[in-house]
């Protein structure tokens, strides 16, 4: 006889465990301690097996019957219901472990050997602020393009269009890492090309036209301000260095200043591409370096002492920018940025 909700609800424990059958191999097992468990007996590959369908009242009678019918459907396809249940559990466990946040943090950790620690911290901060609160707990394989677009639209609405664009790129790298490690099959960020607002054309540092370098050097030679600033600008023009490379330069990096082939060996940790760079000093650059060396008063660094605060380095950068603008060969001082000297080569 088929069970009813009333009969299941009123079932009492006895001295020994007993079963209330509902047909089709399904029954309610009542234990002496009052536990009520749904079970399904079936045969697969010639052997009798039992499938646990859940605990009453968490699993109702109707829900248990639905699970029984699904198990019997699997049997008609020669699939063991117990094996299918274990496979679902494994998939659920993998999905819960492979959330977008978990994989994003793993990806950033794997980038630390090639990216600066400060940049890795910036990547993580952006994700923590704008992505993790919305899709961080989602299995990465289930995140689709509309869901990701909704996250990026939130950033766009704050007016930080470039940040939204960069976040799409970062998320794309996380998705591609998941694909490479077999935890996702698709990168939804690729479907969002053109879906975000355009930040406009990026403006890089302006390059100094080569035919105008002599005019600038003449104006620089007549500059009567701080000697180290003037010489630093001259070194930048003649070696195509960036401000960060010059301001932190050490005298130990220069070789053969008194000879015919002077060199400046910039270590990899101070280069943008993290590769050692060797700059050949021209005659003018060599002379400028010698003058700075004479005026250095025993310091180990070219422009500032080792104990100087970071604030002074920032002041030096602003000084270089200010002087370059004042000496601009054009009334349009926006044409030149200090870091644009190396673009002229």
mmCIF file of C-alpha atoms in Angstrom:
data_model
loop_
_atom_site.group_PDB
_atom_site.id
_atom_site.type_symbol
_atom_site.label_atom_id
_atom_site.label_comp_id
_atom_site.label_asym_id
_atom_site.label_seq_id
_atom_site.Cartn_x
_atom_site.Cartn_y
_atom_site.Cartn_z
ATOM 1 C CA UNK A 1 0.000 0.000 0.000
ATOM 2 C CA UNK A 2 1.313 3.436 -0.923
ATOM 3 C CA UNK A 3 2.292 5.742 1.904
ATOM 4 C CA UNK A 4 0.495 8.944 2.836
ATOM 5 C CA UNK A 5 1.849 12.074 4.487
ATOM 6 C CA UNK A 6 -0.226 11.325 7.597
ATOM 7 C CA UNK A 7 1.094 7.793 7.934
ATOM 8 C CA UNK A 8 4.697 8.960 7.486
ATOM 9 C CA UNK A 9 4.263 11.788 9.990
ATOM 10 C CA UNK A 10 2.687 9.508 12.626
ATOM 11 C CA UNK A 11 5.187 6.657 12.263
ATOM 12 C CA UNK A 12 6.610 5.811 15.745
ATOM 13 C CA UNK A 13 9.943 4.149 16.590
ATOM 14 C CA UNK A 14 9.898 0.569 17.849
ATOM 15 C CA UNK A 15 12.368 -1.669 19.628
ATOM 16 C CA UNK A 16 13.774 -2.710 16.268
ATOM 17 C CA UNK A 17 14.145 -0.840 12.995
ATOM 18 C CA UNK A 18 11.302 -1.427 10.557
ATOM 19 C CA UNK A 19 10.241 -0.316 7.035
ATOM 20 C CA UNK A 20 7.163 1.315 5.585
ATOM 21 C CA UNK A 21 7.043 0.497 1.854
ATOM 22 C CA UNK A 22 5.796 2.929 -0.794
ATOM 23 C CA UNK A 23 6.291 0.641 -3.790
ATOM 24 C CA UNK A 24 8.811 0.578 -6.583
ATOM 25 C CA UNK A 25 11.539 -0.458 -4.137
ATOM 26 C CA UNK A 26 11.255 2.732 -2.035
ATOM 27 C CA UNK A 27 10.530 2.642 1.683
ATOM 28 C CA UNK A 28 10.827 4.694 4.883
ATOM 29 C CA UNK A 29 13.237 3.159 7.402
ATOM 30 C CA UNK A 30 12.346 4.011 11.026
ATOM 31 C CA UNK A 31 15.114 3.358 13.576
ATOM 32 C CA UNK A 32 14.725 2.808 17.348
ATOM 33 C CA UNK A 33 16.146 6.277 18.046
ATOM 34 C CA UNK A 34 13.381 7.928 15.999
ATOM 35 C CA UNK A 35 15.318 8.526 12.783
ATOM 36 C CA UNK A 36 13.329 8.266 9.534
ATOM 37 C CA UNK A 37 15.303 7.642 6.350
ATOM 38 C CA UNK A 38 14.168 7.238 2.750
ATOM 39 C CA UNK A 39 15.768 4.284 0.985
ATOM 40 C CA UNK A 40 15.506 2.667 -2.443
ATOM 41 C CA UNK A 41 16.446 -0.957 -3.077
ATOM 42 C CA UNK A 42 17.342 -1.894 -6.657
ATOM 43 C CA UNK A 43 19.437 -4.356 -8.637
ATOM 44 C CA UNK A 44 22.330 -3.318 -10.890
ATOM 45 C CA UNK A 45 24.731 -5.639 -12.706
ATOM 46 C CA UNK A 46 23.080 -8.594 -10.972
ATOM 47 C CA UNK A 47 23.655 -7.244 -7.470
ATOM 48 C CA UNK A 48 21.220 -5.852 -4.915
ATOM 49 C CA UNK A 49 22.032 -2.274 -3.898
ATOM 50 C CA UNK A 50 20.506 0.460 -1.771
ATOM 51 C CA UNK A 51 20.323 4.171 -2.541
ATOM 52 C CA UNK A 52 19.876 6.726 0.246
ATOM 53 C CA UNK A 53 17.247 9.287 -0.782
ATOM 54 C CA UNK A 54 17.457 11.583 2.269
ATOM 55 C CA UNK A 55 16.040 12.138 5.738
ATOM 56 C CA UNK A 56 12.402 12.871 6.587
ATOM 57 C CA UNK A 57 11.059 15.560 7.108
ATOM 58 C CA UNK A 58 13.835 17.433 5.224
ATOM 59 C CA UNK A 59 12.969 15.272 2.233
ATOM 60 C CA UNK A 60 9.203 15.017 1.929
ATOM 61 C CA UNK A 61 7.295 12.035 0.593
ATOM 62 C CA UNK A 62 6.717 13.705 -2.779
ATOM 63 C CA UNK A 63 10.410 14.705 -3.068
ATOM 64 C CA UNK A 64 11.497 11.144 -2.237
ATOM 65 C CA UNK A 65 9.172 9.785 -4.942
ATOM 66 C CA UNK A 66 10.695 12.226 -7.476
ATOM 67 C CA UNK A 67 14.206 11.004 -6.599
ATOM 68 C CA UNK A 68 13.022 7.373 -6.865
ATOM 69 C CA UNK A 69 11.611 7.959 -10.322
ATOM 70 C CA UNK A 70 14.860 9.648 -11.434
ATOM 71 C CA UNK A 71 16.891 6.693 -10.117
ATOM 72 C CA UNK A 72 14.701 4.222 -11.996
ATOM 73 C CA UNK A 73 15.110 6.308 -15.173
ATOM 74 C CA UNK A 74 18.897 6.048 -14.794
ATOM 75 C CA UNK A 75 18.593 2.275 -14.417
ATOM 76 C CA UNK A 76 16.820 2.056 -17.772
ATOM 77 C CA UNK A 77 19.959 3.701 -19.251
ATOM 78 C CA UNK A 78 22.282 1.205 -17.517
ATOM 79 C CA UNK A 79 23.531 3.882 -15.099
ATOM 80 C CA UNK A 80 24.035 3.040 -11.439
ATOM 81 C CA UNK A 81 22.084 5.643 -9.366
ATOM 82 C CA UNK A 82 24.671 5.439 -6.585
ATOM 83 C CA UNK A 83 27.506 6.180 -9.025
ATOM 84 C CA UNK A 84 25.542 9.104 -10.466
ATOM 85 C CA UNK A 85 24.943 10.475 -6.961
ATOM 86 C CA UNK A 86 28.643 10.289 -6.119
ATOM 87 C CA UNK A 87 29.497 12.042 -9.389
ATOM 88 C CA UNK A 88 27.080 14.869 -8.528
ATOM 89 C CA UNK A 89 28.662 15.238 -5.103
ATOM 90 C CA UNK A 90 32.137 15.425 -6.621
ATOM 91 C CA UNK A 91 30.983 18.049 -9.135
ATOM 92 C CA UNK A 92 29.370 20.104 -6.358
ATOM 93 C CA UNK A 93 32.508 19.893 -4.234
ATOM 94 C CA UNK A 94 34.746 20.908 -7.138
ATOM 95 C CA UNK A 95 32.441 23.811 -7.991
ATOM 96 C CA UNK A 96 32.434 25.055 -4.382
ATOM 97 C CA UNK A 97 36.235 24.962 -4.269
ATOM 98 C CA UNK A 98 36.685 26.518 -7.709
ATOM 99 C CA UNK A 99 34.888 29.785 -7.129
ATOM 100 C CA UNK A 100 35.879 32.881 -9.082
ATOM 101 C CA UNK A 101 37.506 34.381 -5.981
ATOM 102 C CA UNK A 102 39.508 31.261 -5.138
ATOM 103 C CA UNK A 103 40.881 30.962 -8.667
ATOM 104 C CA UNK A 104 41.537 34.712 -8.949
ATOM 105 C CA UNK A 105 43.611 34.651 -5.754
ATOM 106 C CA UNK A 106 45.459 31.583 -7.029
ATOM 107 C CA UNK A 107 46.164 33.310 -10.349
ATOM 108 C CA UNK A 108 47.535 36.424 -8.631
ATOM 109 C CA UNK A 109 49.741 34.284 -6.383
ATOM 110 C CA UNK A 110 51.179 32.623 -9.486
ATOM 111 C CA UNK A 111 52.007 36.026 -11.008
ATOM 112 C CA UNK A 112 54.161 37.196 -8.105
ATOM 113 C CA UNK A 113 57.329 35.772 -9.660
ATOM 114 C CA UNK A 114 57.008 38.068 -12.690
ATOM 115 C CA UNK A 115 54.908 41.022 -11.516
ATOM 116 C CA UNK A 116 55.840 43.613 -8.909
ATOM 117 C CA UNK A 117 54.350 43.007 -5.460
ATOM 118 C CA UNK A 118 52.765 46.448 -5.545
ATOM 119 C CA UNK A 119 50.996 45.684 -8.842
ATOM 120 C CA UNK A 120 49.757 42.311 -7.550
ATOM 121 C CA UNK A 121 48.327 44.097 -4.504
ATOM 122 C CA UNK A 122 46.595 46.566 -6.831
ATOM 123 C CA UNK A 123 45.044 43.736 -8.873
ATOM 124 C CA UNK A 124 43.736 42.056 -5.733
ATOM 125 C CA UNK A 125 42.385 45.329 -4.309
ATOM 126 C CA UNK A 126 40.432 46.024 -7.513
ATOM 127 C CA UNK A 127 38.899 42.551 -7.496
ATOM 128 C CA UNK A 128 38.068 42.712 -3.789
ATOM 129 C CA UNK A 129 36.332 46.069 -4.202
ATOM 130 C CA UNK A 130 34.375 45.558 -7.413
ATOM 131 C CA UNK A 131 34.171 41.867 -8.386
ATOM 132 C CA UNK A 132 34.355 39.487 -5.415
ATOM 133 C CA UNK A 133 31.268 40.923 -3.644
ATOM 134 C CA UNK A 134 29.119 39.963 -6.657
ATOM 135 C CA UNK A 135 30.579 36.848 -8.327
ATOM 136 C CA UNK A 136 33.396 35.874 -5.965
ATOM 137 C CA UNK A 137 31.443 32.981 -4.437
ATOM 138 C CA UNK A 138 30.133 31.743 -7.790
ATOM 139 C CA UNK A 139 31.670 28.630 -9.401
ATOM 140 C CA UNK A 140 33.840 30.106 -12.131
ATOM 141 C CA UNK A 141 32.531 27.663 -14.734
ATOM 142 C CA UNK A 142 28.988 28.999 -14.185
ATOM 143 C CA UNK A 143 29.720 32.726 -14.601
ATOM 144 C CA UNK A 144 28.381 33.897 -17.956
ATOM 145 C CA UNK A 145 28.783 37.078 -20.007
ATOM 146 C CA UNK A 146 25.577 38.856 -18.835
ATOM 147 C CA UNK A 147 26.513 38.227 -15.209
ATOM 148 C CA UNK A 148 30.023 39.619 -15.701
ATOM 149 C CA UNK A 149 28.655 42.579 -17.670
ATOM 150 C CA UNK A 150 26.353 43.445 -14.770
ATOM 151 C CA UNK A 151 29.382 43.590 -12.464
ATOM 152 C CA UNK A 152 31.300 45.858 -14.840
ATOM 153 C CA UNK A 153 28.274 48.103 -15.399
ATOM 154 C CA UNK A 154 28.281 48.879 -11.669
ATOM 155 C CA UNK A 155 31.815 50.215 -12.051
ATOM 156 C CA UNK A 156 30.904 52.176 -15.173
ATOM 157 C CA UNK A 157 28.053 53.914 -13.368
ATOM 158 C CA UNK A 158 30.587 55.419 -10.955
ATOM 159 C CA UNK A 159 32.150 57.202 -13.917
ATOM 160 C CA UNK A 160 35.435 55.256 -13.815
ATOM 161 C CA UNK A 161 35.242 53.907 -17.350
ATOM 162 C CA UNK A 162 38.929 53.018 -17.622
ATOM 163 C CA UNK A 163 38.727 51.000 -14.385
ATOM 164 C CA UNK A 164 35.812 48.995 -15.799
ATOM 165 C CA UNK A 165 37.827 48.287 -18.943
ATOM 166 C CA UNK A 166 40.833 47.140 -16.934
ATOM 167 C CA UNK A 167 38.657 44.947 -14.734
ATOM 168 C CA UNK A 168 37.344 43.175 -17.841
ATOM 169 C CA UNK A 169 40.929 42.469 -18.856
ATOM 170 C CA UNK A 170 41.838 41.195 -15.374
ATOM 171 C CA UNK A 171 38.766 38.955 -15.232
ATOM 172 C CA UNK A 172 39.645 37.649 -18.684
ATOM 173 C CA UNK A 173 43.074 36.613 -17.447
ATOM 174 C CA UNK A 174 41.474 34.807 -14.499
ATOM 175 C CA UNK A 175 39.036 32.960 -16.780
ATOM 176 C CA UNK A 176 41.814 31.955 -19.191
ATOM 177 C CA UNK A 177 43.858 30.654 -16.256
ATOM 178 C CA UNK A 178 40.843 28.585 -15.177
ATOM 179 C CA UNK A 179 40.491 27.224 -18.703
ATOM 180 C CA UNK A 180 44.191 26.272 -18.812
ATOM 181 C CA UNK A 181 43.828 24.442 -15.478
ATOM 182 C CA UNK A 182 40.653 22.591 -16.641
ATOM 183 C CA UNK A 183 38.292 24.402 -14.272
ATOM 184 C CA UNK A 184 36.369 26.385 -16.884
ATOM 185 C CA UNK A 185 35.557 25.975 -20.548
ATOM 186 C CA UNK A 186 34.787 29.517 -21.650
ATOM 187 C CA UNK A 187 36.009 33.081 -21.109
ATOM 188 C CA UNK A 188 32.873 35.273 -20.920
ATOM 189 C CA UNK A 189 34.953 38.461 -20.913
ATOM 190 C CA UNK A 190 35.761 37.815 -24.582
ATOM 191 C CA UNK A 191 32.052 38.166 -25.390
ATOM 192 C CA UNK A 192 32.027 41.660 -23.869
ATOM 193 C CA UNK A 193 34.298 43.309 -26.420
ATOM 194 C CA UNK A 194 32.554 46.509 -27.422
ATOM 195 C CA UNK A 195 29.933 46.186 -24.673
ATOM 196 C CA UNK A 196 31.569 48.709 -22.350
ATOM 197 C CA UNK A 197 31.865 52.446 -22.850
ATOM 198 C CA UNK A 198 35.017 53.573 -24.595
ATOM 199 C CA UNK A 199 37.427 55.537 -22.356
ATOM 200 C CA UNK A 200 38.628 57.492 -25.366
ATOM 201 C CA UNK A 201 42.038 57.477 -26.925
ATOM 202 C CA UNK A 202 44.811 56.933 -24.397
ATOM 203 C CA UNK A 203 47.407 59.668 -24.202
ATOM 204 C CA UNK A 204 50.934 58.425 -23.735
ATOM 205 C CA UNK A 205 54.065 60.429 -23.009
ATOM 206 C CA UNK A 206 54.897 62.768 -25.851
ATOM 207 C CA UNK A 207 58.021 61.980 -27.848
ATOM 208 C CA UNK A 208 60.560 64.716 -28.581
ATOM 209 C CA UNK A 209 61.101 65.087 -32.342
ATOM 210 C CA UNK A 210 64.768 64.499 -33.142
ATOM 211 C CA UNK A 211 65.101 67.648 -35.242
ATOM 212 C CA UNK A 212 64.131 69.761 -32.221
ATOM 213 C CA UNK A 213 66.553 68.161 -29.737
ATOM 214 C CA UNK A 214 69.396 70.654 -30.491
ATOM 215 C CA UNK A 215 67.109 73.610 -29.744
ATOM 216 C CA UNK A 216 66.069 72.077 -26.468
ATOM 217 C CA UNK A 217 69.671 71.289 -25.475
ATOM 218 C CA UNK A 218 70.677 74.875 -26.212
ATOM 219 C CA UNK A 219 67.902 76.149 -23.932
ATOM 220 C CA UNK A 220 68.915 73.598 -21.314
ATOM 221 C CA UNK A 221 72.533 74.784 -21.462
ATOM 222 C CA UNK A 222 71.398 78.325 -20.698
ATOM 223 C CA UNK A 223 69.245 77.215 -17.753
ATOM 224 C CA UNK A 224 70.557 78.867 -14.557
ATOM 225 C CA UNK A 225 68.615 76.819 -12.016
ATOM 226 C CA UNK A 226 69.751 73.834 -9.958
ATOM 227 C CA UNK A 227 72.810 72.264 -11.585
ATOM 228 C CA UNK A 228 71.828 68.694 -10.777
ATOM 229 C CA UNK A 229 68.381 69.128 -12.338
ATOM 230 C CA UNK A 230 69.947 70.557 -15.508
ATOM 231 C CA UNK A 231 72.524 67.759 -15.732
ATOM 232 C CA UNK A 232 69.904 65.103 -14.965
ATOM 233 C CA UNK A 233 67.775 66.306 -17.867
ATOM 234 C CA UNK A 234 70.834 66.255 -20.108
ATOM 235 C CA UNK A 235 71.596 62.672 -19.107
ATOM 236 C CA UNK A 236 67.990 61.678 -19.810
ATOM 237 C CA UNK A 237 68.096 63.171 -23.294
ATOM 238 C CA UNK A 238 71.434 61.559 -24.105
ATOM 239 C CA UNK A 239 70.733 58.104 -22.615
ATOM 240 C CA UNK A 240 66.942 57.899 -23.178
ATOM 241 C CA UNK A 241 66.459 56.913 -19.534
ATOM 242 C CA UNK A 242 63.267 57.250 -17.518
ATOM 243 C CA UNK A 243 63.084 59.393 -14.394
ATOM 244 C CA UNK A 244 62.772 56.352 -12.126
ATOM 245 C CA UNK A 245 65.909 54.843 -13.631
ATOM 246 C CA UNK A 246 67.942 58.012 -13.242
ATOM 247 C CA UNK A 247 66.742 59.178 -9.829
ATOM 248 C CA UNK A 248 67.709 55.885 -8.175
ATOM 249 C CA UNK A 249 71.002 55.473 -10.094
ATOM 250 C CA UNK A 250 74.132 54.489 -8.146
ATOM 251 C CA UNK A 251 77.679 55.375 -9.104
ATOM 252 C CA UNK A 252 78.528 51.683 -9.002
ATOM 253 C CA UNK A 253 76.333 51.269 -12.101
ATOM 254 C CA UNK A 254 78.601 53.522 -14.217
ATOM 255 C CA UNK A 255 81.765 52.114 -15.756
ATOM 256 C CA UNK A 256 84.708 53.622 -17.651
ATOM 257 C CA UNK A 257 83.569 57.240 -17.205
ATOM 258 C CA UNK A 258 87.133 58.376 -17.817
ATOM 259 C CA UNK A 259 87.609 56.159 -20.877
ATOM 260 C CA UNK A 260 86.439 56.170 -24.464
ATOM 261 C CA UNK A 261 83.477 53.798 -24.022
ATOM 262 C CA UNK A 262 81.598 54.801 -20.862
ATOM 263 C CA UNK A 263 78.617 52.583 -19.921
ATOM 264 C CA UNK A 264 75.654 52.826 -17.597
ATOM 265 C CA UNK A 265 74.437 49.389 -16.503
ATOM 266 C CA UNK A 266 70.869 49.727 -15.121
ATOM 267 C CA UNK A 267 69.861 46.674 -13.008
ATOM 268 C CA UNK A 268 66.771 44.679 -13.963
ATOM 269 C CA UNK A 269 64.836 45.480 -10.787
ATOM 270 C CA UNK A 270 64.706 49.151 -11.742
ATOM 271 C CA UNK A 271 63.742 48.600 -15.385
ATOM 272 C CA UNK A 272 60.108 48.570 -16.483
ATOM 273 C CA UNK A 273 60.514 45.243 -18.310
ATOM 274 C CA UNK A 274 62.617 43.757 -15.482
ATOM 275 C CA UNK A 275 65.613 43.141 -17.740
ATOM 276 C CA UNK A 276 69.080 44.627 -17.283
ATOM 277 C CA UNK A 277 69.714 47.533 -19.647
ATOM 278 C CA UNK A 278 73.114 48.817 -20.763
ATOM 279 C CA UNK A 279 73.148 52.420 -21.968
ATOM 280 C CA UNK A 280 76.166 53.752 -23.812
ATOM 281 C CA UNK A 281 76.950 57.257 -22.558
ATOM 282 C CA UNK A 282 77.671 59.738 -25.326
ATOM 283 C CA UNK A 283 80.479 62.228 -24.989
ATOM 284 C CA UNK A 284 78.033 64.829 -23.680
ATOM 285 C CA UNK A 285 76.416 62.367 -21.305
ATOM 286 C CA UNK A 286 79.803 61.252 -20.022
ATOM 287 C CA UNK A 287 80.801 64.860 -19.370
ATOM 288 C CA UNK A 288 77.496 65.530 -17.555
ATOM 289 C CA UNK A 289 77.976 62.450 -15.394
ATOM 290 C CA UNK A 290 81.536 63.535 -14.516
ATOM 291 C CA UNK A 291 80.325 66.980 -13.440
ATOM 292 C CA UNK A 292 77.608 65.469 -11.251
ATOM 293 C CA UNK A 293 80.185 63.105 -9.782
ATOM 294 C CA UNK A 294 82.487 65.985 -8.851
ATOM 295 C CA UNK A 295 79.577 67.749 -7.159
ATOM 296 C CA UNK A 296 78.200 64.701 -5.385
ATOM 297 C CA UNK A 297 80.066 65.336 -2.107
ATOM 298 C CA UNK A 298 80.875 61.680 -1.494
ATOM 299 C CA UNK A 299 77.340 60.354 -1.987
ATOM 300 C CA UNK A 300 76.812 56.837 -3.331
ATOM 301 C CA UNK A 301 73.843 57.750 -5.519
ATOM 302 C CA UNK A 302 73.937 60.064 -8.496
ATOM 303 C CA UNK A 303 71.329 62.611 -7.491
ATOM 304 C CA UNK A 304 70.508 61.969 -3.832
ATOM 305 C CA UNK A 305 71.921 60.240 -0.743
ATOM 306 C CA UNK A 306 70.929 56.705 0.211
ATOM 307 C CA UNK A 307 69.135 57.884 3.368
ATOM 308 C CA UNK A 308 66.872 60.365 1.584
ATOM 309 C CA UNK A 309 63.118 59.964 1.952
ATOM 310 C CA UNK A 310 60.820 58.976 -0.873
ATOM 311 C CA UNK A 311 59.336 62.471 -0.704
ATOM 312 C CA UNK A 312 62.595 63.879 -2.054
ATOM 313 C CA UNK A 313 62.528 61.466 -5.002
ATOM 314 C CA UNK A 314 59.024 62.700 -5.841
ATOM 315 C CA UNK A 315 60.223 66.306 -5.592
ATOM 316 C CA UNK A 316 63.022 65.498 -8.032
ATOM 317 C CA UNK A 317 60.534 64.050 -10.531
ATOM 318 C CA UNK A 318 58.345 67.152 -10.310
ATOM 319 C CA UNK A 319 61.405 69.367 -10.704
ATOM 320 C CA UNK A 320 62.444 67.549 -13.882
ATOM 321 C CA UNK A 321 58.917 67.888 -15.278
ATOM 322 C CA UNK A 322 58.717 71.584 -14.389
ATOM 323 C CA UNK A 323 62.050 72.489 -15.942
ATOM 324 C CA UNK A 324 61.314 70.504 -19.128
ATOM 325 C CA UNK A 325 58.073 72.433 -19.538
ATOM 326 C CA UNK A 326 59.758 75.772 -18.901
ATOM 327 C CA UNK A 327 62.397 75.007 -21.517
ATOM 328 C CA UNK A 328 59.924 73.626 -24.052
ATOM 329 C CA UNK A 329 60.867 74.632 -27.602
ATOM 330 C CA UNK A 330 57.110 75.146 -28.264
ATOM 331 C CA UNK A 331 54.590 77.346 -26.522
ATOM 332 C CA UNK A 332 52.453 74.232 -26.263
ATOM 333 C CA UNK A 333 54.177 72.727 -23.216
ATOM 334 C CA UNK A 334 51.783 69.769 -23.269
ATOM 335 C CA UNK A 335 53.829 68.395 -26.180
ATOM 336 C CA UNK A 336 56.577 67.186 -23.867
ATOM 337 C CA UNK A 337 56.618 64.824 -20.921
ATOM 338 C CA UNK A 338 59.899 63.967 -19.196
ATOM 339 C CA UNK A 339 59.422 60.222 -19.699
ATOM 340 C CA UNK A 340 58.935 60.908 -23.403
ATOM 341 C CA UNK A 341 62.647 61.541 -23.990
ATOM 342 C CA UNK A 342 63.340 57.846 -24.526
ATOM 343 C CA UNK A 343 60.605 57.696 -27.219
ATOM 344 C CA UNK A 344 62.706 59.873 -29.493
ATOM 345 C CA UNK A 345 65.323 57.195 -30.090
#
